[in-house]
Coordinates of C-alpha atoms and ligand atoms in Angstrom, one line a residue:
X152 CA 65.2 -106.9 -6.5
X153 CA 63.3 -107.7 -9.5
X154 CA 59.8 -107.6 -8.0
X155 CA 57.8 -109.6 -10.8
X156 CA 54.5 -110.3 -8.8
X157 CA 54.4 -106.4 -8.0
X158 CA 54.7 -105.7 -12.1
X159 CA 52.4 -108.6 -12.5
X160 CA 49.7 -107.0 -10.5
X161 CA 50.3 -104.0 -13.3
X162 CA 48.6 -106.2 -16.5
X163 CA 44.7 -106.6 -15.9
X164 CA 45.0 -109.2 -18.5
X165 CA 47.3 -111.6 -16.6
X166 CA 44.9 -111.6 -13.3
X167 CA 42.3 -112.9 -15.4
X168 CA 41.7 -115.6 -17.3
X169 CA 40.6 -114.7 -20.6
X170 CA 39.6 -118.1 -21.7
X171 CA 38.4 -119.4 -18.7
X172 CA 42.0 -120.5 -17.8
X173 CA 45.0 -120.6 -16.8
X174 CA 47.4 -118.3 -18.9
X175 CA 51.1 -118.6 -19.4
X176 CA 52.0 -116.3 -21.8
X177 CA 55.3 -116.6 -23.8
X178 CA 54.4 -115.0 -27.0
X179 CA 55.6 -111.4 -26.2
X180 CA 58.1 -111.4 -29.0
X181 CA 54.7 -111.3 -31.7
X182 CA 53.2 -108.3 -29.2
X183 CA 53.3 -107.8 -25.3
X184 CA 50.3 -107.3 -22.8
X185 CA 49.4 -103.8 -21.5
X186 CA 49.8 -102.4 -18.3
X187 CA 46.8 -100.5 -17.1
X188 CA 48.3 -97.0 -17.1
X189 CA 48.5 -97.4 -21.1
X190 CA 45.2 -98.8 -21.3
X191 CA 44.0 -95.8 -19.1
X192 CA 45.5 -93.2 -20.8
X193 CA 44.5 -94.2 -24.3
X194 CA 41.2 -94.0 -22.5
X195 CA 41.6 -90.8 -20.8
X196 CA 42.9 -89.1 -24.3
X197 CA 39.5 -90.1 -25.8
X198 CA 37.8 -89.0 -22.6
X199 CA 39.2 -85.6 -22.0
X200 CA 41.9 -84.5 -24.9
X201 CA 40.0 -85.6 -28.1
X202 CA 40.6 -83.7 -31.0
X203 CA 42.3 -83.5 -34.2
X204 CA 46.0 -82.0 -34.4
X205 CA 47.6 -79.4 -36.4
X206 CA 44.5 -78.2 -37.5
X207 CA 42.0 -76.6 -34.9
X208 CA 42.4 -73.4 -33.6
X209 CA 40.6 -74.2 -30.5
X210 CA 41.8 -75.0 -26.9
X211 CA 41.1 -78.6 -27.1
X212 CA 42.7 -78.8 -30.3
X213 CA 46.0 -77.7 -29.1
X214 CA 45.6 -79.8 -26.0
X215 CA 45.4 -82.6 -28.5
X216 CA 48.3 -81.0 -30.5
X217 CA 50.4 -80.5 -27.1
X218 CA 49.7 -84.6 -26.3
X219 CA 50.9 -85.8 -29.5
X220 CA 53.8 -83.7 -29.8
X221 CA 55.0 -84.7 -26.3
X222 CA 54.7 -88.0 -27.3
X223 CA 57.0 -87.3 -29.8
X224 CA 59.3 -85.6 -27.4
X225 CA 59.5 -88.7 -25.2
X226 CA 60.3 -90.9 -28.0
X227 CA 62.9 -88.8 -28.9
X228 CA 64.6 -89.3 -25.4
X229 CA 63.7 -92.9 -25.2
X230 CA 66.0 -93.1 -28.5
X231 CA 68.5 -90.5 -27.1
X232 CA 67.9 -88.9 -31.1
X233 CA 69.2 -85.3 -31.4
X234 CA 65.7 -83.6 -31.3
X235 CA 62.1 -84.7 -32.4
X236 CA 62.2 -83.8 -35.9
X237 CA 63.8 -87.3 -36.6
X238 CA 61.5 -88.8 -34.6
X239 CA 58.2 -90.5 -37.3
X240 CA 55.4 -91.7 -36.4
X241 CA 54.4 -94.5 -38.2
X242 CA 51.4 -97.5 -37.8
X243 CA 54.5 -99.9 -36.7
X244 CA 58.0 -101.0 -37.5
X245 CA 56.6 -102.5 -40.8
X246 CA 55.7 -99.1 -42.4
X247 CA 58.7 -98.0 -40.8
X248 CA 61.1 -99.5 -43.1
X249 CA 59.1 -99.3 -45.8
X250 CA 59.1 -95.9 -45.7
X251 CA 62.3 -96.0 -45.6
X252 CA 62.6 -98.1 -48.6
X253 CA 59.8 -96.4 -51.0
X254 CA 61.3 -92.8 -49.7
X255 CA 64.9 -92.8 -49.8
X256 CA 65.3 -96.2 -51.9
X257 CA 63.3 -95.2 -55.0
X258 CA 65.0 -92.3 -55.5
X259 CA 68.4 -92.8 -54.3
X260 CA 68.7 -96.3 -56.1
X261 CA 70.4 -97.1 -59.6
X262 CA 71.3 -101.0 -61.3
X263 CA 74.1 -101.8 -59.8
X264 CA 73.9 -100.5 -56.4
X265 CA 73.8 -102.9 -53.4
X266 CA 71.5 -103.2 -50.7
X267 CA 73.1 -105.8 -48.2
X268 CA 71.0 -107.3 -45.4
X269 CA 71.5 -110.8 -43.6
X270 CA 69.8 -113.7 -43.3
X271 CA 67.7 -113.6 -40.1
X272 CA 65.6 -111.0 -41.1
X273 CA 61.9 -110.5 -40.6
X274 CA 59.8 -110.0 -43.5
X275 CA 59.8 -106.6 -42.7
X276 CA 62.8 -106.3 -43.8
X277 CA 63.2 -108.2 -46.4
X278 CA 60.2 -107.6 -48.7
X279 CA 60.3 -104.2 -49.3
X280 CA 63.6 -104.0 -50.4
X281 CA 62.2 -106.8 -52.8
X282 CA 59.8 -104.4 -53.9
X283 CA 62.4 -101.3 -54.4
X284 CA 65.2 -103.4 -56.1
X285 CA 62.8 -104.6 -58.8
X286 CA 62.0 -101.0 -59.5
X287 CA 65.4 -99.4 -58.9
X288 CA 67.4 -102.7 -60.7
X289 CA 69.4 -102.7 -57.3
X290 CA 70.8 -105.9 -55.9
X291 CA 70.2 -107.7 -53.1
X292 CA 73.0 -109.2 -51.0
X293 CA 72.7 -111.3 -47.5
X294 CA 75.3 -112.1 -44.6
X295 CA 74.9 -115.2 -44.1
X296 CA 74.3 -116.8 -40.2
X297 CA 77.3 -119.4 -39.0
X298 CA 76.8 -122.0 -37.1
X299 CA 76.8 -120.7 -34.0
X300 CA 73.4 -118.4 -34.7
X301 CA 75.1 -115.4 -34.7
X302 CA 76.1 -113.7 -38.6
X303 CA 79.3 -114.2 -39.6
X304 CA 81.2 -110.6 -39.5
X305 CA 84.1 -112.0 -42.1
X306 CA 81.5 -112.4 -44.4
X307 CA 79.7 -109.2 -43.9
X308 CA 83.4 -107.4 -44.4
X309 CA 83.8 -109.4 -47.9
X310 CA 80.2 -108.5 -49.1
X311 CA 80.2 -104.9 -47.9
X312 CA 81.8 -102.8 -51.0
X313 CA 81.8 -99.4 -52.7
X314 CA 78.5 -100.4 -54.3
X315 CA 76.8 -101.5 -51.0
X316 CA 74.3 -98.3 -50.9
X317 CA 72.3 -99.5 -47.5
X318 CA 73.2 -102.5 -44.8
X319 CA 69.6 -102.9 -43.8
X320 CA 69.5 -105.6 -40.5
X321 CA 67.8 -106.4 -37.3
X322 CA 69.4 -105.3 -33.8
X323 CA 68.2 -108.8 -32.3
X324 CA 66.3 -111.6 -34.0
X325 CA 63.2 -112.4 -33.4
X326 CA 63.5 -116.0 -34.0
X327 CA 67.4 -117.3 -32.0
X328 CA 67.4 -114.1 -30.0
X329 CA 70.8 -113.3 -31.5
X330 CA 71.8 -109.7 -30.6
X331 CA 73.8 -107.7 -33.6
X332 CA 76.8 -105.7 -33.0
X333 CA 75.1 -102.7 -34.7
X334 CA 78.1 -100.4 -34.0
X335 CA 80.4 -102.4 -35.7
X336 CA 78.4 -102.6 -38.7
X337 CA 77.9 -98.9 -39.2
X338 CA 81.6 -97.7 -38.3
X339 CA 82.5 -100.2 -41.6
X340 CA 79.4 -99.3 -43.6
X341 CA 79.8 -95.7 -43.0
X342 CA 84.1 -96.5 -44.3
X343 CA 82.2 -97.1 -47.5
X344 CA 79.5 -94.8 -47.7
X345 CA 76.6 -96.4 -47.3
X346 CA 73.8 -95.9 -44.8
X347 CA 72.6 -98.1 -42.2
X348 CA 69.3 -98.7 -41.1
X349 CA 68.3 -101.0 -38.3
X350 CA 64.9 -102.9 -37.5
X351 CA 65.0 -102.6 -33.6
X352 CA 61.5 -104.3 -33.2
X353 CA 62.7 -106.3 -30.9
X354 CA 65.8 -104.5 -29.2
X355 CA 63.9 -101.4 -27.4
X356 CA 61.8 -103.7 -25.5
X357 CA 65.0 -105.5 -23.9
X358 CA 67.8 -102.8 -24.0
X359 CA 68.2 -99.4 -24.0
X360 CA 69.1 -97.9 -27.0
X361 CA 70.8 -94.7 -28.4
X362 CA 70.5 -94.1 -32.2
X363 CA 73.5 -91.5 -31.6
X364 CA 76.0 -93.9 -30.1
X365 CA 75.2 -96.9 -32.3
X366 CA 75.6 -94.2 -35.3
X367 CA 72.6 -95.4 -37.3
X368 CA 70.9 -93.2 -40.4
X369 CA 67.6 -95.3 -39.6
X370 CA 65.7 -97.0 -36.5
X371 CA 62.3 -99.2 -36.5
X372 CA 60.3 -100.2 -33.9
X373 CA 56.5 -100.8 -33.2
X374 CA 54.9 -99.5 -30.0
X375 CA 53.0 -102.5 -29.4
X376 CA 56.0 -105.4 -28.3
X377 CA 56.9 -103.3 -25.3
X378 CA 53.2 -102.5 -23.5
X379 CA 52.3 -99.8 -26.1
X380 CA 49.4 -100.1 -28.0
X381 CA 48.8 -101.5 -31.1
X382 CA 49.3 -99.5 -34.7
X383 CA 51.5 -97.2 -33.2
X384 CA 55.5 -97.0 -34.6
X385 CA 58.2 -95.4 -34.9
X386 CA 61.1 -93.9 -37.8
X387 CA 63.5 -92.3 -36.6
X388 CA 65.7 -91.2 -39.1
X389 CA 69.2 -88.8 -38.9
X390 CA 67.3 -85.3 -40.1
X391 CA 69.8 -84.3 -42.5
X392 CA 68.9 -87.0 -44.4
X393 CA 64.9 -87.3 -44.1
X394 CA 65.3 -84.1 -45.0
X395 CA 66.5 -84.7 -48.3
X396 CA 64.3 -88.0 -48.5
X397 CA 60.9 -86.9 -51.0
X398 CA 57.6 -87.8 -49.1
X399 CA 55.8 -91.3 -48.9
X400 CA 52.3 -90.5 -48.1
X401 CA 50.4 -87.9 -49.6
X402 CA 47.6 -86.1 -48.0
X403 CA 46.8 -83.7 -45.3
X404 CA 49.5 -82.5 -42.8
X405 CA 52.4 -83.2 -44.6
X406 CA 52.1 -80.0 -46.7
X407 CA 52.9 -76.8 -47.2
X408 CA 51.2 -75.2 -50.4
X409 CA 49.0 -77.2 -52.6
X410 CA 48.0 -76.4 -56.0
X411 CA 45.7 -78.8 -58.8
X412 CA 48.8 -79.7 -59.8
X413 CA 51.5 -79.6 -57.4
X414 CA 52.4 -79.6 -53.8
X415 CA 55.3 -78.3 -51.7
X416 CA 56.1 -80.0 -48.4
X417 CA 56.0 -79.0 -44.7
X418 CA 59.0 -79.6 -42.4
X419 CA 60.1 -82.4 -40.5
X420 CA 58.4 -84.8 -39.3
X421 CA 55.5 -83.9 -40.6
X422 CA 56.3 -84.3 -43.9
X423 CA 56.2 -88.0 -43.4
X424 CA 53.1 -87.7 -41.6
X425 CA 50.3 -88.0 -44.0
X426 CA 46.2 -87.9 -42.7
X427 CA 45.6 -87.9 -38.9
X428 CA 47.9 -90.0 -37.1
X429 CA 47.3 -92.5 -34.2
X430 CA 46.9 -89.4 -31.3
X431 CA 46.0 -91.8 -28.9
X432 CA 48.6 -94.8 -29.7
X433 CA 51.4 -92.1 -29.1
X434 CA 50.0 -90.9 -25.9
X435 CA 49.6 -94.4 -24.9
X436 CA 53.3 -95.5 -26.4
X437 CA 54.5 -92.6 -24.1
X438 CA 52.7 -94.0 -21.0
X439 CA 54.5 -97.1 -22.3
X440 CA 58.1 -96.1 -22.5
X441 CA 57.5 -94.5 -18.6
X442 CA 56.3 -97.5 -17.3
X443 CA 59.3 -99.7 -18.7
X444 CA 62.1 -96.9 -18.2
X445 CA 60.6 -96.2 -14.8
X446 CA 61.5 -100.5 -14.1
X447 CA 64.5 -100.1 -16.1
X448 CA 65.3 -101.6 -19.5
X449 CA 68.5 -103.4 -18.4
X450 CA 66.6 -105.2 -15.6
X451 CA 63.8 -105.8 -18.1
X452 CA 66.5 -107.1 -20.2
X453 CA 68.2 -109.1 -17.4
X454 CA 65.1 -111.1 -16.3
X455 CA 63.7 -112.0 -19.9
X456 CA 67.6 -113.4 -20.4
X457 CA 67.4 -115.2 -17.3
X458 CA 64.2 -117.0 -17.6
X459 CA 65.5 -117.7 -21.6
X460 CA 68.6 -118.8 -20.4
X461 CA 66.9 -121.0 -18.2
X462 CA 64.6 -122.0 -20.2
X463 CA 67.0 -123.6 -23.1
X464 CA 69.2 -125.0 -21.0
X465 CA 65.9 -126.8 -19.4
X466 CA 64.7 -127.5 -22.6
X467 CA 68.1 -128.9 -24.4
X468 CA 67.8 -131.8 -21.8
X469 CA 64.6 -133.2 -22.5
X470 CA 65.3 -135.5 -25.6
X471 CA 64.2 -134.7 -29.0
X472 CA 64.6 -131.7 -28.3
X473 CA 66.3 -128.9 -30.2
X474 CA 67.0 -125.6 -29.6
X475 CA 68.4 -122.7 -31.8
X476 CA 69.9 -120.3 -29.4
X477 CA 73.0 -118.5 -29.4
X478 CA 75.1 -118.3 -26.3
X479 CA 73.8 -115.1 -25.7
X480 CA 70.6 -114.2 -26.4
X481 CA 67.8 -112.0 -25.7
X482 CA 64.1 -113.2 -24.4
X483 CA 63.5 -115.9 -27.3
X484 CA 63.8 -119.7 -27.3
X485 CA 63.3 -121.2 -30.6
X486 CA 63.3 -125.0 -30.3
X487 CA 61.6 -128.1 -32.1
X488 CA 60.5 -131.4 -30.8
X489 CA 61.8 -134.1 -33.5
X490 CA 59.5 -135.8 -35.6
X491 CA 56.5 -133.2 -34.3
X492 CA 55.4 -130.5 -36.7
X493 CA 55.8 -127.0 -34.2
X494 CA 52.0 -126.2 -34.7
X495 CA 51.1 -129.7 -32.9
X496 CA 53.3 -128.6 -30.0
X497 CA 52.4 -125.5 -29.9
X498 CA 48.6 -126.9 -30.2
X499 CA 49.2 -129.2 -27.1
X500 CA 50.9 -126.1 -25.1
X501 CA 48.2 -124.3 -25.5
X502 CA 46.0 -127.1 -23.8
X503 CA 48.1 -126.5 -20.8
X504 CA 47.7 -123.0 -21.3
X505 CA 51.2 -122.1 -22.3
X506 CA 50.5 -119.8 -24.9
X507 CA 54.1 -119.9 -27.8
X508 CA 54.1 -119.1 -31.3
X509 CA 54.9 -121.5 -33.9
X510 CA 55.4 -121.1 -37.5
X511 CA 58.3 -119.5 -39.7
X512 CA 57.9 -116.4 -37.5
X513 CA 57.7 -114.4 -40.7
X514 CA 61.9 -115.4 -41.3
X515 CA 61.8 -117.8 -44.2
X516 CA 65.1 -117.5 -45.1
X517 CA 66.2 -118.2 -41.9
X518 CA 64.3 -121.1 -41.8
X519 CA 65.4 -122.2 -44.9
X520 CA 69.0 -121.4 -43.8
X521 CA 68.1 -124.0 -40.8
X522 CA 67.0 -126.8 -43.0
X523 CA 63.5 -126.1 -40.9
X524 CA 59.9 -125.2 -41.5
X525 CA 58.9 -124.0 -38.4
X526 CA 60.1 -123.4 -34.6
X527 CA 58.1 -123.5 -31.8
X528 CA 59.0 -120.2 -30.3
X529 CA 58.8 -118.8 -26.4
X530 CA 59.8 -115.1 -25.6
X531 CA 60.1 -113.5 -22.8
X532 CA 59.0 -110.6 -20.5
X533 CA 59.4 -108.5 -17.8
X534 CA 56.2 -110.2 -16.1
X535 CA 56.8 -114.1 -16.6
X536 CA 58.4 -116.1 -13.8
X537 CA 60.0 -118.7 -13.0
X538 CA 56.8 -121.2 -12.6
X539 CA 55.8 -119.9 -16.2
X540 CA 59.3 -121.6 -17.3
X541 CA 58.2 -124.4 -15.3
X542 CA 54.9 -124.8 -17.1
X543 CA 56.5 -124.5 -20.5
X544 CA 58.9 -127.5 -19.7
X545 CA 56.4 -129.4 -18.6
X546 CA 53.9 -129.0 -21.1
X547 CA 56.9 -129.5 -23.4
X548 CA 57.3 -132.9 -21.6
X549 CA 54.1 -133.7 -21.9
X550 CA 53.8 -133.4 -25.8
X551 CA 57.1 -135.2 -25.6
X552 CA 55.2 -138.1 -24.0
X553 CA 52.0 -138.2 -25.6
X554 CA 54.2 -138.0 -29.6
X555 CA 56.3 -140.6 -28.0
X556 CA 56.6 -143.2 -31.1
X557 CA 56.8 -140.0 -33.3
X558 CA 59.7 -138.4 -31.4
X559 CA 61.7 -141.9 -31.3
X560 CA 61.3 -142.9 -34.7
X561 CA 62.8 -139.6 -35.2
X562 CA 65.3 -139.3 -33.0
X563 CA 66.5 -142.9 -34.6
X564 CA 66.6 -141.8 -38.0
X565 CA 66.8 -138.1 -38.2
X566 CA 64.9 -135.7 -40.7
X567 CA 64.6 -132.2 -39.5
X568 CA 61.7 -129.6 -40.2
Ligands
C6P762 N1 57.6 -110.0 -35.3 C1 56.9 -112.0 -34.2 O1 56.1 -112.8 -33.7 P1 55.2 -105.2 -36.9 O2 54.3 -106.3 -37.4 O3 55.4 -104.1 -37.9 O4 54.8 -104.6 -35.6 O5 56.6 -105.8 -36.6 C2 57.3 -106.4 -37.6 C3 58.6 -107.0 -37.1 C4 59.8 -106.5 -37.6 N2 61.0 -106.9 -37.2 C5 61.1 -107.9 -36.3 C6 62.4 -108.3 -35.9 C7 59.9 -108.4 -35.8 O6 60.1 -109.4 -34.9 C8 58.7 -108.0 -36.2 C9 57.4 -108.6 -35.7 C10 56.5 -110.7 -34.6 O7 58.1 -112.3 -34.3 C11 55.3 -110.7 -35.5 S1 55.6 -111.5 -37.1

């Protein structure tokens, strides 16, 4: 049995009431509530382990060393990655990729060369490789979504070529919950050569997941949307290939000999590793990854679907309503309220204490893609319940009521966005 109250009683935050009221929180796609034993071990490292890494030669510096390391160790098994030397730490999935992009895509690029990603990607994803094919005069090419919210595969075969250097896309969406068949994507970008990195931000919280069996050359996520702290993330990245990947940073740790005018590198990871890292985010990301393995990511997984699932389906019936949502999705609803800009719902939620996001989700092109400017969005976690759906529908009612004349006129002569 799923014992949610028990794993509620874990998250100080959600016995409280941090604004003097009732919280239902379904916004744990943007970043996810802590459970005390992170919040105690990030306070415990400061208390009895503090130090800097890689440097001191004194006990408490190698206790400090040992902590951060492990860390490493552990994310190396949560990914099921061949050893820890592939395993980055970054400040969040966001630097991730972009490390990826400045390292391996400024200096592997050329014109003509084709990076191919798809159109439901975060920001995070997208921008960067904005930045790299302006310098590099690569191109950029998207798979576009079908109807159904989930990207159509016939297209990704006809766009995928001998010049596609990278396919560069998101293991589930942040925005319709769409889950990616990632194998299936590197097995035919690997046919042609070209590398594959995924931005799991919002897989590892709901799934386990094994860079080796999926086969991919890079994996993001950020610590903080699955009860890690904040400006803690990971790279992880197929060694061989970091390996021959020139640095990012520059600074301390990441070196091995430094002249005036010229450095040589140290190994992996800490090549990639410039100035003093985050020591307590990975201690607390390790606590992190415990906690959720020791419930069980496909249980975690489970009940965020269920309550989704139950959630749309709920939600689909009340009229005006819309929502984006593939027939099988992770822990995100996406929906709008015709006629009502997402921001007022989500401004009239948050009156009843449901707390959603609302906005583009940082996924323009998806948006644009929908003919939308904004969702309303509510994710999903291992500690909401089935009264938290209830709230959210009946909140949603509620603004459905009080924008009555707005929701009719539109449902009578449709406009979206
Ligand atoms: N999405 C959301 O509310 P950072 O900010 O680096 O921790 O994560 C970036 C990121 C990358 N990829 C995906 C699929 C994401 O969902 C996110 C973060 C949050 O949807 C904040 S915009």
């Amino acid at each position: 049995m799923f014992d949610v109250d028990k794993i509620r009683g874990d998250f100080p935050l959600l016995s409280q009431s941090p604004q003097g009221r009732r919280l239902v929180y379904l916004d744990n796609a943007a970043t996810t509530q802590k459970p005390a034993v992170v919040i105690e071990a990030i306070g415990r490292f400061y208390e009895t382990c503090n130090a800097n890494v890689h440097r001191g030669a004194y006990a408490l510096a190698e206790a400090a060393t040992e902590a951060y390391e492990r860390a490493r160790r552990r994310v190396a098994r949560f990914l099921h990655a061949p050893g820890p030397e592939g395993i980055i730490f970054t400040r969040n999935a966001t630097e991730a990729i972009n490390l990826v992009a400045y390292s391996w895509g400024l200096s592997q690029l050329k014109p003509g060369d084709e990076i191919l990603l798809t159109e439901m990607e975060h920001h995070s994803n997208l921008v960067p490789w904005h930045l790299v094919a302006a310098r590099t005069g690569a191109r950029i090419r998207a798979v576009p979504l079908r109807e159904d919210y989930e990207l159509d595969l016939e297209a990704f075969y006809r766009l995928l070529s001998a010049r596609t250097r990278l396919v560069a896309l998101v293991h589930v969406s942040n925005v319709l919950g769409t889950i990616n068949p990632v194998r299936e994507f590197v097995q035919a970008a690997h046919d042609l050569g070209a590398l594959v990195l995924v931005d799991g931000a919002q897989a590892v919280p709901h799934m386990p997941v094994d860079v080796q069996e999926l086969g991919v050359d890079f994996y993001a996520f950020s610590g903080h949307k699955i009860c890690g702290p904040t400006g803690i993330g990971v790279l992880y990245g197929r060694p061989e290939l970091l390996e021959a990947m020139p640095p990012f940073l520059g600074g301390g740790d990441m070196i091995n000999e430094v002249w005036v005018d010229r450095s040589t590198y140290a190994e992996l990871p800490h090549k990639f590793e410039a100035g003093t890292p985050h020591l307590a985010g990975a201690v607390g990301l390790e606590v992190a990854l415990d906690y959720v393995e020791g419930i069980g990511l496909d249980r975690i997984g489970a009940w965020s679907r269920r309550l989704a699932d139950r959630a749309a389906r709920e939600l689909s019936s009340i009229p005006g309503v819309r929502v984006y949502r593939p027939r099988e999705g992770s822990g995100v609803v996406s929906f709008t309220l015709a006629g009502v800009h997402a921001h007022d719902l989500a401004t009239v939620l948050d009156a009843e204490g449901v707390a959603i996001r609302a906005g583009h989700h940082c996924a323009q092109p998806l948006m644009r893609r929908l003919g939308l400017q904004a969702t309303a969005r509510a994710s999903f976690y291992l500690y909401n319940t089935e009264e938290e759906v209830e709230a959210l529908l009946e909140a949603v009612r509620k603004a459905a009521r009080l924008f009555a004349p707005l929701v009719e006129r539109a449902i009578r002569s449709p406009v979206q966005g």
